[in-house]
PDB file of C-alpha atoms in Angstrom:
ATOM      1  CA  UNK A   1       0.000   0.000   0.000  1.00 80.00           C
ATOM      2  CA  UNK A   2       0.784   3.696   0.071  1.00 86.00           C
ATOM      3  CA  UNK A   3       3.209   4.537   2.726  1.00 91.00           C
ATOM      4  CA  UNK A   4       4.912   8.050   3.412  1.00 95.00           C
ATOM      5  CA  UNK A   5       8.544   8.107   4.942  1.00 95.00           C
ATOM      6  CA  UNK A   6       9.623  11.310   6.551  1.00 94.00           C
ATOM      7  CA  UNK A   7      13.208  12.481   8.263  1.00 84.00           C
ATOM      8  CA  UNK A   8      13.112  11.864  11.861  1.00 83.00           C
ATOM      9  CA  UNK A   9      13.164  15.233  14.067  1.00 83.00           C
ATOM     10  CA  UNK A  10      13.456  17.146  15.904  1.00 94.00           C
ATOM     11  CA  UNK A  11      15.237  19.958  13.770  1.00 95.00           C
ATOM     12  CA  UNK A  12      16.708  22.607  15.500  1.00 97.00           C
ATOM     13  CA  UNK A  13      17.972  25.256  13.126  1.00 97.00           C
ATOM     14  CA  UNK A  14      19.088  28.637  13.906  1.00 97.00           C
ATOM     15  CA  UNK A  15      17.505  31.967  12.584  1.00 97.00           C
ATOM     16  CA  UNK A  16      18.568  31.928   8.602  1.00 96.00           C
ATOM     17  CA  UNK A  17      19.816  28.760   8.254  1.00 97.00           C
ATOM     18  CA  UNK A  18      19.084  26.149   5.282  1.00 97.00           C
ATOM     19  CA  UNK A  19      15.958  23.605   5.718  1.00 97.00           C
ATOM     20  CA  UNK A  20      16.050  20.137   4.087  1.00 97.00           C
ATOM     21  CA  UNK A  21      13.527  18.032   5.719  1.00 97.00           C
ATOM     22  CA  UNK A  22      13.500  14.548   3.467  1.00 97.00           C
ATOM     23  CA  UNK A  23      10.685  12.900   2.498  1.00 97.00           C
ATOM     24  CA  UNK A  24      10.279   9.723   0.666  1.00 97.00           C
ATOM     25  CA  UNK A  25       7.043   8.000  -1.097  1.00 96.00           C
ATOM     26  CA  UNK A  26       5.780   4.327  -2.117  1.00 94.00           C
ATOM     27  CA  UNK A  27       2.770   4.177  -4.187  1.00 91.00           C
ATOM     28  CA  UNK A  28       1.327   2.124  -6.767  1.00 87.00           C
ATOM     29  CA  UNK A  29       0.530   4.760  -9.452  1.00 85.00           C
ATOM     30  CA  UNK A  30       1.204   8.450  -9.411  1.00 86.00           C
ATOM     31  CA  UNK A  31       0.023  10.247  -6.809  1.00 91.00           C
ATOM     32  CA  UNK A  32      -0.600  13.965  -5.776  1.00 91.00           C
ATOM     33  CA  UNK A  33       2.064  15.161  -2.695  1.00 94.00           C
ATOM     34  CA  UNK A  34       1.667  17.593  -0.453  1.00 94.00           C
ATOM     35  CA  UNK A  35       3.482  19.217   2.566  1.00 97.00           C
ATOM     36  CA  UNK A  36       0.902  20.469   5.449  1.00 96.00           C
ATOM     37  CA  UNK A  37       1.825  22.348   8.512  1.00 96.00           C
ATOM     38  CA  UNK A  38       1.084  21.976  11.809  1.00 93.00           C
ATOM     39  CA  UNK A  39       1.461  25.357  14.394  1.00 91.00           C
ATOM     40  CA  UNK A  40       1.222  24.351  17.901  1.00 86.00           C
ATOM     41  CA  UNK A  41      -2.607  23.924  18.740  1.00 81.00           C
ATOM     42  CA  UNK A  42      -3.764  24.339  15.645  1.00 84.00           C
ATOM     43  CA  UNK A  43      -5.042  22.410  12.809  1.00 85.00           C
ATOM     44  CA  UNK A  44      -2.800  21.387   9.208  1.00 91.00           C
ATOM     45  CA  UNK A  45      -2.565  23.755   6.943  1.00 92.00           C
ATOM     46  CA  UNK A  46      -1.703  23.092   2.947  1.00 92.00           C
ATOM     47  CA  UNK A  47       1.674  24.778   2.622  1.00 96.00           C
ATOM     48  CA  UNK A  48       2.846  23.540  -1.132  1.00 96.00           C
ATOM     49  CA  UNK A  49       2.233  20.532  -3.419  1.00 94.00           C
ATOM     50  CA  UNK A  50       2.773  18.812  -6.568  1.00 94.00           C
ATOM     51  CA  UNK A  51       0.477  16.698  -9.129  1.00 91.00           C
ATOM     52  CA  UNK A  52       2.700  15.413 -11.507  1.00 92.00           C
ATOM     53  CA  UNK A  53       6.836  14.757 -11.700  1.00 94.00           C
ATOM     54  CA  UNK A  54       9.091  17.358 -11.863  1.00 95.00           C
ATOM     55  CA  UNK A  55       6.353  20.081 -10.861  1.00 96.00           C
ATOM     56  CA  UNK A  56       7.856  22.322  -8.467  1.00 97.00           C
ATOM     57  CA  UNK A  57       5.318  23.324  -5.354  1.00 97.00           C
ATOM     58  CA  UNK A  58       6.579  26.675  -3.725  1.00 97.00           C
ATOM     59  CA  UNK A  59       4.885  28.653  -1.011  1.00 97.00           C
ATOM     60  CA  UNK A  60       6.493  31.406   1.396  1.00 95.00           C
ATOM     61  CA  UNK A  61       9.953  30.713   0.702  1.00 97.00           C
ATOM     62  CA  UNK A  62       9.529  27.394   0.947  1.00 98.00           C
ATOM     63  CA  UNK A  63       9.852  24.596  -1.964  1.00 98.00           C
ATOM     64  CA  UNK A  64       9.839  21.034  -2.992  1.00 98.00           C
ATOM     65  CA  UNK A  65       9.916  18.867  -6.186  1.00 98.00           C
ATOM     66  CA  UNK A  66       8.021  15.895  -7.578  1.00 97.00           C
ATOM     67  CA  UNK A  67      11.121  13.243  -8.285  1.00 96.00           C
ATOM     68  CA  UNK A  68       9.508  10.079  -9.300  1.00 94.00           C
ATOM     69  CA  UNK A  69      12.777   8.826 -10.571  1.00 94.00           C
ATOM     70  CA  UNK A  70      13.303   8.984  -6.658  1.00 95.00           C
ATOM     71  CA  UNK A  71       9.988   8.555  -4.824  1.00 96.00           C
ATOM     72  CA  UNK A  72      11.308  11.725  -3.320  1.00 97.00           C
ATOM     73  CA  UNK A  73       9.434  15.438  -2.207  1.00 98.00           C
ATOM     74  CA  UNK A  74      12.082  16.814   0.042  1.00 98.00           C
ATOM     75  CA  UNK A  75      10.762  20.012   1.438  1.00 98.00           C
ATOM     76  CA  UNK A  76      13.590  22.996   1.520  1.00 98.00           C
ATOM     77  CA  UNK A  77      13.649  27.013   2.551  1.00 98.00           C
ATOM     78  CA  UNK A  78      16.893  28.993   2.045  1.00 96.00           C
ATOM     79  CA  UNK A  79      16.571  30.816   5.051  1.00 96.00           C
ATOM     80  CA  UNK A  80      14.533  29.868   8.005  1.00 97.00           C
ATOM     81  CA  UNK A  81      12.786  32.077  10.498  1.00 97.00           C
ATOM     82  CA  UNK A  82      11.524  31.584  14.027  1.00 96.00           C
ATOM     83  CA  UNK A  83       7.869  31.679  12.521  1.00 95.00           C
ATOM     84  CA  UNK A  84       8.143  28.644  10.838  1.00 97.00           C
ATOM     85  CA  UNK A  85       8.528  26.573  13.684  1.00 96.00           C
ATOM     86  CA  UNK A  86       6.289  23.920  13.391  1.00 96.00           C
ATOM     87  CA  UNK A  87       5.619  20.147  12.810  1.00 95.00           C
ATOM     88  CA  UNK A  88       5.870  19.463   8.858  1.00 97.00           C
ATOM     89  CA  UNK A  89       3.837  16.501   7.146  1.00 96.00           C
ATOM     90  CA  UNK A  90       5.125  15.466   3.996  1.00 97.00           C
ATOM     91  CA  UNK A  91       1.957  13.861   2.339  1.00 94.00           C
ATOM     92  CA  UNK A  92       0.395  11.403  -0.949  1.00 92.00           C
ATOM     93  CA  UNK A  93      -2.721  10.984  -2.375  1.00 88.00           C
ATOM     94  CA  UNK A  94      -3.618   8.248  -5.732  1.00 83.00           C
ATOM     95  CA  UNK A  95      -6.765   9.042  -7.713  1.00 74.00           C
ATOM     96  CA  UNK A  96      -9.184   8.820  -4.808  1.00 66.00           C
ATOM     97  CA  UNK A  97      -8.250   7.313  -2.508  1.00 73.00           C
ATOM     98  CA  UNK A  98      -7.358   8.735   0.913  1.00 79.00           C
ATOM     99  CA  UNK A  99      -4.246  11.280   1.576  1.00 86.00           C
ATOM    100  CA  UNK A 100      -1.415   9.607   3.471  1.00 91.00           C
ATOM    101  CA  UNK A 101       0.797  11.070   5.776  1.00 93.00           C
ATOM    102  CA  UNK A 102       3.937  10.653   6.753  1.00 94.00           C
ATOM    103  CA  UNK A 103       4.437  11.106  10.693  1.00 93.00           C
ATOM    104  CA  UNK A 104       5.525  14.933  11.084  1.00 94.00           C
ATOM    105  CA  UNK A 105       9.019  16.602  11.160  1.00 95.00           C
ATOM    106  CA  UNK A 106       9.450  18.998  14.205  1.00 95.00           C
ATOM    107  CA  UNK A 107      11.350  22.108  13.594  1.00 96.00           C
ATOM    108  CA  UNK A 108      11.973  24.520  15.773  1.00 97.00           C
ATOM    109  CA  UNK A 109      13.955  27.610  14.707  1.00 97.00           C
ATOM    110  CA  UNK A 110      16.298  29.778  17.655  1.00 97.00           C
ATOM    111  CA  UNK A 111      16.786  33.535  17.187  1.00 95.00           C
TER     112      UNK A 111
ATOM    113  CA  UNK B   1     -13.676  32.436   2.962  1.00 68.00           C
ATOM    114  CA  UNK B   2     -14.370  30.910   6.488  1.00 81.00           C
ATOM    115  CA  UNK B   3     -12.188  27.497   7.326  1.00 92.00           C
ATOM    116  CA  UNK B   4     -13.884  24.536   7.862  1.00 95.00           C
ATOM    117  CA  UNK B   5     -15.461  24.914  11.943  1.00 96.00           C
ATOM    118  CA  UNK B   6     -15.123  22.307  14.659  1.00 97.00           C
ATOM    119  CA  UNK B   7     -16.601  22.151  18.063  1.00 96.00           C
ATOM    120  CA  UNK B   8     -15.671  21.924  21.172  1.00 97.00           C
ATOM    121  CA  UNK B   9     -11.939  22.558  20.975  1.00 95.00           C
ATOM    122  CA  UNK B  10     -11.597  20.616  24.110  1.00 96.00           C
ATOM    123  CA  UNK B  11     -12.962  17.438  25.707  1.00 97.00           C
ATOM    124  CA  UNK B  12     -12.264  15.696  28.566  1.00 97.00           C
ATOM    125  CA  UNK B  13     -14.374  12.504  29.434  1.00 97.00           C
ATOM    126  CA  UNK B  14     -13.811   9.470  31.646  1.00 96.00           C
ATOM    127  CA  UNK B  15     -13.643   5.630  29.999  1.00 94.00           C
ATOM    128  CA  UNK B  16     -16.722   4.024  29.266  1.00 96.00           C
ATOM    129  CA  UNK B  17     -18.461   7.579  28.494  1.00 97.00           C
ATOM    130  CA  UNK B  18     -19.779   8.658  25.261  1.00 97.00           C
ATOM    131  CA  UNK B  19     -18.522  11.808  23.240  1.00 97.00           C
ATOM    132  CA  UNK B  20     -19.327  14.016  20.295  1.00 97.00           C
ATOM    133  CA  UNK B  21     -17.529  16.021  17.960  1.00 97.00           C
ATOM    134  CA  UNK B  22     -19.056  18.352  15.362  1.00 97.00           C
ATOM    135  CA  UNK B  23     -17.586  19.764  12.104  1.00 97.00           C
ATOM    136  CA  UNK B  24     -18.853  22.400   9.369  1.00 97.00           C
ATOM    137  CA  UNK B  25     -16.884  22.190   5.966  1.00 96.00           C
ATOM    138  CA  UNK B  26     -16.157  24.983   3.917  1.00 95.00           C
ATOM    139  CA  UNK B  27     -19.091  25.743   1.889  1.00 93.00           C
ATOM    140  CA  UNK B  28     -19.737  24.164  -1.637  1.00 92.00           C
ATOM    141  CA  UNK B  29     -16.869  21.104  -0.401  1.00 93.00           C
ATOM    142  CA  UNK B  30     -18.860  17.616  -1.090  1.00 93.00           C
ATOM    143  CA  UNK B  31     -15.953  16.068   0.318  1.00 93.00           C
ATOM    144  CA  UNK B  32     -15.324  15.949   4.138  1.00 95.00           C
ATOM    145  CA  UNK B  33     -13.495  13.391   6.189  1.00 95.00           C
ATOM    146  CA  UNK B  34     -12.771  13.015  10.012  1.00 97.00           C
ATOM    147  CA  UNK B  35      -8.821  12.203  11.036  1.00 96.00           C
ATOM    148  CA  UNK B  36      -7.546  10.709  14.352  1.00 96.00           C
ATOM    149  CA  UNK B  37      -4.021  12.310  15.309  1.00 93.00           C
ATOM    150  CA  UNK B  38      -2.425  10.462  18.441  1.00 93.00           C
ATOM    151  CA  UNK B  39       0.374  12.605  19.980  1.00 89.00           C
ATOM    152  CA  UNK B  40       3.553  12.265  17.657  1.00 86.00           C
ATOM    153  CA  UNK B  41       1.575  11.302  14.908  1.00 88.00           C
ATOM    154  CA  UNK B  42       0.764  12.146  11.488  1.00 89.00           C
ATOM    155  CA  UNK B  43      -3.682  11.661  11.436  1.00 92.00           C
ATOM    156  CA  UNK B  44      -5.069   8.730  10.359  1.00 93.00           C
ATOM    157  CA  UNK B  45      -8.093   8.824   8.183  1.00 93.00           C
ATOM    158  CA  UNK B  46     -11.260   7.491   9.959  1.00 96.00           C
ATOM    159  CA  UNK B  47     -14.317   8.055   7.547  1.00 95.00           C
ATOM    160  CA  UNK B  48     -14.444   9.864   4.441  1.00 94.00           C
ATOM    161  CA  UNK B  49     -17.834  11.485   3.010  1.00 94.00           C
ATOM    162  CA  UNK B  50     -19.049  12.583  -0.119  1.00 92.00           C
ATOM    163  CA  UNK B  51     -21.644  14.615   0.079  1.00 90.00           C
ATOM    164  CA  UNK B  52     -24.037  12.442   2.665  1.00 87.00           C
ATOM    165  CA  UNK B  53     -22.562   9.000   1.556  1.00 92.00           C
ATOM    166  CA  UNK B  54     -19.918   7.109   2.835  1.00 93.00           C
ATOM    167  CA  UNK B  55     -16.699   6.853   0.676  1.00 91.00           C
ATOM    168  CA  UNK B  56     -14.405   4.748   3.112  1.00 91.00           C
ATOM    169  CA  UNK B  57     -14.809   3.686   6.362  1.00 94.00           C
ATOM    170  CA  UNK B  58     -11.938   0.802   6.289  1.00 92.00           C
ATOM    171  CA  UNK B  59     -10.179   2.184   9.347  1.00 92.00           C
ATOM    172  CA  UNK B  60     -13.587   3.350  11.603  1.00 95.00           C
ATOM    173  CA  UNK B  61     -13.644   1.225  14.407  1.00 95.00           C
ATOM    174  CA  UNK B  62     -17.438   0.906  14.369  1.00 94.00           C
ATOM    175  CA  UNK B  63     -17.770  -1.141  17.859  1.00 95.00           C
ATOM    176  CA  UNK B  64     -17.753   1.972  19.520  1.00 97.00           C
ATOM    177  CA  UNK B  65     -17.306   4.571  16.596  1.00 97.00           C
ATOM    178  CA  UNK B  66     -20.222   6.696  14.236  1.00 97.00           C
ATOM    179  CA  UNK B  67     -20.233   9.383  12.140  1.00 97.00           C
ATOM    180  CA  UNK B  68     -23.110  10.775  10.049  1.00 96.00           C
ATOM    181  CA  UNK B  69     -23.384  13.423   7.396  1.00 95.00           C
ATOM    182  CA  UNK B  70     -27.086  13.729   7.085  1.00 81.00           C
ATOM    183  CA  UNK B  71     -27.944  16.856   4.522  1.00 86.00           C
ATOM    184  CA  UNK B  72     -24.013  16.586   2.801  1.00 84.00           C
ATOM    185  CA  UNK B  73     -23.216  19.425   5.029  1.00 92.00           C
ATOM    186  CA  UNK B  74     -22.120  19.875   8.677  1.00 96.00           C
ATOM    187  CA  UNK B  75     -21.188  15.904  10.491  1.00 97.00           C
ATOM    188  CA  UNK B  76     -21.125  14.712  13.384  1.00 97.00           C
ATOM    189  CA  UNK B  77     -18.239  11.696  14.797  1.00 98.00           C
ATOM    190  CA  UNK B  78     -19.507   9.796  17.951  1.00 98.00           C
ATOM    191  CA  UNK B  79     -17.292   7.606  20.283  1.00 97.00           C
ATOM    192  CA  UNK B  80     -19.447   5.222  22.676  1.00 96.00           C
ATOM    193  CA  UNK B  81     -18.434   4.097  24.698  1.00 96.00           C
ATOM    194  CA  UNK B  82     -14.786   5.896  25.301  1.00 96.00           C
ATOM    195  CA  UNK B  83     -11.491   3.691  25.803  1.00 96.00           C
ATOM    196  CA  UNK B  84      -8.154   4.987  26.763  1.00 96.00           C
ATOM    197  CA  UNK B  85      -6.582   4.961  23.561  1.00 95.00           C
ATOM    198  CA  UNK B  86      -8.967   7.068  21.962  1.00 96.00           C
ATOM    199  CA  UNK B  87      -7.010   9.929  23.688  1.00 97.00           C
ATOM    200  CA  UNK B  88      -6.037  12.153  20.260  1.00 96.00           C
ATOM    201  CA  UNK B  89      -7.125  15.094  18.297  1.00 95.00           C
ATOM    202  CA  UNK B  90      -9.553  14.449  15.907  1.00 97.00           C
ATOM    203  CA  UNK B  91      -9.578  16.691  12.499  1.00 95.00           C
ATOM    204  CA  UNK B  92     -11.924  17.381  10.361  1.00 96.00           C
ATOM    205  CA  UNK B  93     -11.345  18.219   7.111  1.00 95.00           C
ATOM    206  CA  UNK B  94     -13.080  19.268   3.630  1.00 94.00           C
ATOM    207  CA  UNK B  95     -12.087  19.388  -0.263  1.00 91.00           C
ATOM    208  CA  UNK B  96     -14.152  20.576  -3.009  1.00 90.00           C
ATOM    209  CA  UNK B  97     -14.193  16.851  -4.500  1.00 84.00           C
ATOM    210  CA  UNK B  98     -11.834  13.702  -4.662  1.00 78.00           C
ATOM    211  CA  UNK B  99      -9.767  14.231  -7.124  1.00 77.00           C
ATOM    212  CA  UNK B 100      -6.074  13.599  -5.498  1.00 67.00           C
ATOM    213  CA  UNK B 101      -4.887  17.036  -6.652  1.00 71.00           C
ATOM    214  CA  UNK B 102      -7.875  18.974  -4.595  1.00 79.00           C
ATOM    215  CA  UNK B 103      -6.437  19.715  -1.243  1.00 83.00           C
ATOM    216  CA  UNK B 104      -7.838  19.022   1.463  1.00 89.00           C
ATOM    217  CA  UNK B 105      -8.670  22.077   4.134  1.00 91.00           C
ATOM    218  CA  UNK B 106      -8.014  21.443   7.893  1.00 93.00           C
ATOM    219  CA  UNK B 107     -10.122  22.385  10.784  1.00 94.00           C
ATOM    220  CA  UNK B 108      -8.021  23.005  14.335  1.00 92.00           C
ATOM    221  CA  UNK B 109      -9.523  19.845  15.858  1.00 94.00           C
ATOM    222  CA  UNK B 110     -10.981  18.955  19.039  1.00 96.00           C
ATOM    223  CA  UNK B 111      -8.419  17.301  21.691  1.00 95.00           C
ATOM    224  CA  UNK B 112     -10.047  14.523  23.367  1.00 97.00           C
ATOM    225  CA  UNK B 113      -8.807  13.461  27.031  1.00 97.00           C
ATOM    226  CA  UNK B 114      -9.730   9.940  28.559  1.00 96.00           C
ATOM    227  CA  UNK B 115      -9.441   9.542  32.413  1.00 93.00           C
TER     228      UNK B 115
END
């Protein structure tokens, strides 16, 4: 079946540092990924995602691309503020079927 | 446009007692499904809706877990009676259809305590 594999946290980056967080994908045809994130106490929010290989999904500052030659969606940001500490889900979804999730990256950025 | 609503943000409740957890999508999403997110998590689908029918229930334990969707708007998910490990923060969530590349819109969940 569908399975999402994430990097283990926590992350603990300092203000303006570079943000990999990995995330790799199994799935039987070609899915839709997403990343979601989580701010503490609150519900996921859709931060990016891609429909199709080699799409690029980019949302404040933040990025990730669709390598099926990979199974890969890692999730990067070029500079990383204290705001976007959070927990990251790296996510899939086939036709219709129901979205996936891998289980959360925490990051937590220090001024 | 308003997020999709849940109620109460908080529950707690001892074993063996029933809960209830309401949601209101987004309007015009057909699609809304109910998530279970244990602490350290990511959420685990429970039941999926479209409009007021069922989609997938696969992972519903329906021993002691409902949901309804009666007019293909707002739904309510029941627990009865309440174990221990239902402890987790249950998210509801709503797309405009199924298609895998409509993205699914979170609520912030209701946190659900068992004594």
């Amino acid at each position: 079946g569908d399975s999402v594999t994430q990097m283990e946290g926590p992350v603990t980056l300092s203000e303006e540092a570079f943000l990999t967080i990995n995330c790799t994908y199994t799935a039987t045809g070609y899915p839709s990924l997403f990343w979601y994130v989580q701010y503490p106490g609150e519900g996921l929010q859709l931060l990016l995602k891609a429909t199709k290989a080699d799409d690029k999904g980019s949302n404040k500052g933040f990025e990730a691309t669709y390598r099926k030659e990979t199974t890969s969606f890692h999730l990067e940001k070029g500079s990383v503020q204290v705001s976007d500490s959070a927990v990251y889900f790296c996510a899939l979804r086939e036709a219709a079927r129901q979205l996936t999730f891998g289980s959360g990256t925490q990051l937590t950025v220090l001024p | 446009e308003a997020g999709v609503a849940q109620s109460p943000r908080y529950k707690i409740i001892e074993k063996r007692q029933s809960v209830a957890f309401w949601c209101n999508p987004i309007s015009g999403h057909a699609t809304l499904y109910w998530y279970q997110q244990i602490l350290g998590q990511g959420p685990k689908l429970l039941i999926q809706f479209q409009n007021n029918g069922v989609v997938d229930d696969s992972q519903l334990p329906k021993d002691r877990f409902s949901a309804e969707r009666l007019k293909g708007v707002d739904s309510t998910l029941k627990i009865q009676p309440a174990k221990l490990e239902d402890s987790a923060v249950y998210l509801c969530a709503s797309s405009l259809g199924q298609y895998s590349n409509q993205p699914q819109h979170f609520g912030d969940g209701t946190r659900l305590s068992i004594l």
